[in-house]
Amino acid sequence: MADQAQAKAEQGAALAVSIPQTIDLRKRPRIGESIIQTVLFICGFISIFTTIGIVYVLFQESLSFFADPAVTLFEFFTGTVWQPRIGEFGILPLLNATLVISSIAMLVAVPLGLGMAIYLSEYASERARAILKPVIELLAGIPTVVYGYFALTFVTPILRGIFGNDVVSVYNMLSAGMVVGVLITPIIATLSEDALSAVPGSLRQASFGLGSTRWETAIKVVVPAALSGIFAGGIVAMSRAVGETMVVALAAGASPNLTWNPFEPAETMTGHIARISGGDLSYGSIDYRSIFAIGLVLFFITLALNIASRRIVRRFREVYD
Amino acid sequence: MSTTTMNDSKYAIETRAMNIYYGAFRAVKDVTFSIERNKITALIGPSGCGKSTVLRSFNRMNDLIPGARTEGEVLYHGQNLYDPDVDAVQVRRQIGMVFQKPNPFPKSIYDNIAYGPRINGWKGTRAEMDELVERALVGAALWDEVKDKLNQSGLSLSGGQQQRLCIARAIAVQPEVILMDEPCSALDPISTLKIEELMLELRQRYTIVIVTHNMQQAARVSDYTAFFLMDKEDRAGELVEYDVTSKVFQNPADKRTEEYVSGRFG
Amino acid sequence: MSTESLRPERQSIGSLPEGEAARQNVSSRQRRGKIWQGILLACTIFGIIILLMLAYNIVNDAFGGIGVQYAVEEEDLTDGRPLEELSQAELIAILETNLRSRVLKNLERERPLAERSREELIDIINDEIIKPEVVAVYSLSEFLFDRPTIEAELRKSHPRAEIEFKSWLSWDFIVTPMSSNPVEAGIRTAILGTLYLLWLTMLISFPLGVGAAIYLEEYKNDKPFDERIPAGRWMNNAIQRSAGLIETNIYNLSGVPSIIYGILGLAIFVRALEQFTSGAVFGYADPTTANGRTILSAALTMSLLVLPVVIISSQEAIRAVPGSMRQASYGLGATKWQTVWKIVLPNAMPGILTGTILSISRAIGETAPLIVIGASTFIVTDPTSLFSKFTVLPLQIYNWTSRPQPEFRAIAAAGIIVLLVLLLSLNAAAILLRNYLRSKRVST
Ligand SMILES: Nc1ncnc2c1ncn2[C@@H]1O[C@H](COP(=O)(O)OP(=O)(O)OP(=O)(O)O)[C@@H](O)[C@H]1O
Ligand SMILES: [Mg+2]
């Protein structure tokens, strides 16, 4: 038996016959590998084309928008009326509505999301986490159009019930803002929780060792240590709120309106783009071009927010590892 | 560049003034030595002195580390492995490697062995492949333990068996040299003993270079021993002494070697 | 007493509370901690409450009561027997006695009544004689708990109407195409459009996303050109730079609002590439085609939208494959692609698939980009090809929700249930698929 095995092993050398066995180490062109590498590179490069495409399209159509005699760049950024029908193209009402709604959303989402994050990372037992995490994921996974439905058919009636039908309009910024807040809460909750759980346990132990309560440890040690991550998460959420379309299109009304009153209807940038393009657009009309100009403003706001959040994470990340 | 299929030199690998860098950091400096064929050469030295770095330079595994760079020459069959014309894939086909932690693929035992021949353009019938797999496993002293479960996952084996599977996998492509980086450090003493016996057997057909922290192991299995040490000033590893194993352990020329092998630092 | 005297002079640098004061300090801090813990818990529970409210909101609207008014009561026609029990002859008799002769003649000319099936006859009786008309819509809670009020109300406005239970979500709703009458409207075209779009988006974005992820994870540091020639070095440098650029760019793209992708799709796919996306260059002339506003344009737009997320999740899955596995493969003389194809991809596939399905299922809920590229909101024909006009579930929900009539709200709610069920099953499928692939890999 053993001899047989030995014999087999001896034959080992003979095995190699059909494996190419020259000791030529020179490179030979591997065409296949090069083609594959090129194809993969192009796959990656498509994302760059996408960005170039977005920037090009937005700029090009915006240029022809501003070339129209009815519009001037100055009027666009300072005008307080957006009424394409009478040739008024001031973006301020749209920008203002976006701002009001995003601010309401942040007012809802920051305390709520941060509360969830601190509870999950500092207090919750494994069992509680197993229940709560899916809840947050579920909230994050619900399509925005459903949130829009919720705002219009559930939240608005409640608000009107509380403040009175003559105070709160059927379409209003408050309802839209609150629901956008719910929609971005999971973003703040997950990103903040990631930041909080990245704080090393030794820091918490040090705090407990000095006689701190759990709350004091959380709020005076862990949260400050994770602040940059929390802040970055807040900015990402803000950018989501600014770009959110469906909730505002359904619940915030369809008329550009420069007002701070959250009970009034006012159309946001995204809402306006959706409404204008939802109708029958004739290409080349000034309405058609105006959505590109609004899109450009929207693109730069969200891009700036995203870059800011990335900077913050980068700048403060290496503190604990 | 000459193409040699026969090589009458008694050395399998020769290095000349080899320097290896990780980015700006020089990890290994001025290493010149020759590894004799069909012998076991052990690389020893304290942690961080560059043993693994040197070992990986023999089959260009360092290429896979971003920023790693090798200067000087590593000669194999008279060709400098770092010559721009040389293809790393061809090199690794000739100079196989066994790693510190057993790393079988999450495939069946059979497919683990067959992987190497298949990617290297092996042609043959299913029966021939069965034969090849069997011989590789016999060669790695694993056949009797796994012959009834060749279709089970390689990961279902014990640590020692996994490591022998990795050795079988390496010899299935019939390399000339096998590099082993602390192949037993993750194993229990009995598995270690089996691998050591296996190395002594494999020596008849292969040139083996092994990195180990275990002095007894180096003394037991190797024919030659190279002792590396980190230079205190620039933290670069250098070759302090290289000789027949018995000489290095019993009558070292360098005082630092003596201190190390007698366990005074490390 | 004595412990205090043992301590060194402290007074000069302030004092910590001692004894009873210290105990009180701690317990008041503990109390404060408990209160805050309660607040945090409330925040978290609020998330659950929102989900419950959402569920209540939708179910409450998708089911409920309707006030129906009939031109003629069924009992009056049949002497109290249900229509379904009547024979064909009896049904024809009812039609002949109740319909005006001109209508009857028209029907006979279409197809003689005697040749028609009983079901058909019952339908005609329903449509032409009984003529049910929904005159009021009530939510489920009103229907269940507020019956007397709504009955009184209905009696005042429509004395002959009756209140009936109505499930707006029904099999008919799922299999019938669009209609401008909300009672008869179904969601079939939208479901088919969504499924079509899902498949196409998957087909386009999966290979592109995985390809890009492989490049970024495995090839990023490669130097494909000869380093000895300046041009080669320059090329290698350029390639490495662009790899870095691609990564930053992907991150930034993932933060671009979806409606901007819609604008991009409108300008590029719908307009600039109209010849291609409408199928014209392929000699395709679908009579339903609305220029470039086709499924193909939508799928291309959606693919660009999900691509960053697909790439990022695939990168994570590829990164999770241990490096030791790659080294083992390289150590045997495998080339890069052999290692990627035979070792890395099979091991990363469960993660890649799950991530891809999850991110694409997110896209299926997206509405804004499709509004912008101008998907139709009212079509009655099923999508048949890449170049068909189409609509999707979220778009239909949006459209119905934005109508003020309660009937449309109700079918919007029913549509939401269909959409959520579809999304949940996609998620479940992703998880099952992952578990299946994992178990398969371990056992072989
Ligand atoms: N991938 C890498 N990147 C940068 N530096 C590295 C890398 N690998 C090793 N080094 C450095 O090179 C030097 C030599 O490392 P090497 O792993 O070769 O040592 P070693 O002798 O094998 O140590 P050990 O016995 O612990 O395995 C060390 O200073 C190490 O920090
Ligand atoms: Mg090592």
Short mmCIF file of C-alpha atoms and ligand atoms in Angstrom, two decimals, chain B residues 22-23 25-28 45-54 56 65-66 100 181-182 211 213 230 235, ligand 1:
data_model
loop_
_atom_site.label_atom_id
_atom_site.label_comp_id
_atom_site.label_asym_id
_atom_site.label_seq_id
_atom_site.Cartn_x
_atom_site.Cartn_y
_atom_site.Cartn_z
CA TYR B 22 7.92 49.91 0.25
CA GLY B 23 7.38 53.40 -1.07
CA PHE B 25 11.02 52.94 3.05
CA ARG B 26 13.85 50.51 2.35
CA ALA B 27 12.79 47.24 3.98
CA VAL B 28 15.70 45.10 2.76
CA GLY B 45 15.52 36.37 11.95
CA PRO B 46 13.49 38.55 14.29
CA SER B 47 10.09 39.89 13.31
CA GLY B 48 10.12 42.72 10.80
CA CYS B 49 13.63 42.05 9.48
CA GLY B 50 12.34 41.41 5.98
CA LYS B 51 12.25 37.63 5.63
CA SER B 52 8.83 37.56 4.02
CA THR B 53 9.79 40.49 1.85
CA VAL B 54 12.83 38.62 0.54
CA ARG B 56 8.10 37.23 -1.88
CA ILE B 65 1.69 45.39 -3.07
CA PRO B 66 1.20 48.95 -4.27
CA GLN B 100 1.51 31.37 6.47
CA ASP B 181 6.29 31.57 4.49
CA GLU B 182 5.96 30.24 8.03
CA VAL B 211 10.71 31.30 6.42
CA HIS B 213 10.46 31.62 13.50
CA MET B 230 17.24 44.77 11.00
CA ARG B 235 15.58 49.91 10.00
N1 LIG D 1 2.89 45.80 2.51
C1 LIG D 1 3.81 46.51 3.17
N2 LIG D 1 3.80 47.85 3.08
C2 LIG D 1 4.71 48.60 3.73
N3 LIG D 1 5.66 48.09 4.52
C3 LIG D 1 5.72 46.75 4.66
C4 LIG D 1 4.79 45.90 4.01
N4 LIG D 1 5.08 44.62 4.32
C5 LIG D 1 6.13 44.68 5.15
N5 LIG D 1 6.54 45.95 5.35
C6 LIG D 1 7.64 46.40 6.19
O1 LIG D 1 8.82 45.80 5.74
C7 LIG D 1 9.59 45.33 6.82
C8 LIG D 1 9.83 43.85 6.65
O2 LIG D 1 8.60 43.18 6.71
P1 LIG D 1 8.47 41.60 6.54
O3 LIG D 1 7.02 41.27 6.54
O4 LIG D 1 9.25 41.18 5.38
O5 LIG D 1 9.16 41.06 7.87
P2 LIG D 1 9.28 39.58 8.41
O6 LIG D 1 10.68 39.38 8.68
O7 LIG D 1 8.59 38.65 7.51
O8 LIG D 1 8.48 39.69 9.75
P3 LIG D 1 7.59 38.57 10.47
O9 LIG D 1 8.55 37.63 11.04
O10 LIG D 1 6.86 39.31 11.51
O11 LIG D 1 6.71 37.99 9.43
C9 LIG D 1 8.85 45.68 8.08
O12 LIG D 1 9.40 46.85 8.60
C10 LIG D 1 7.45 45.95 7.61
O13 LIG D 1 6.87 46.95 8.38
#
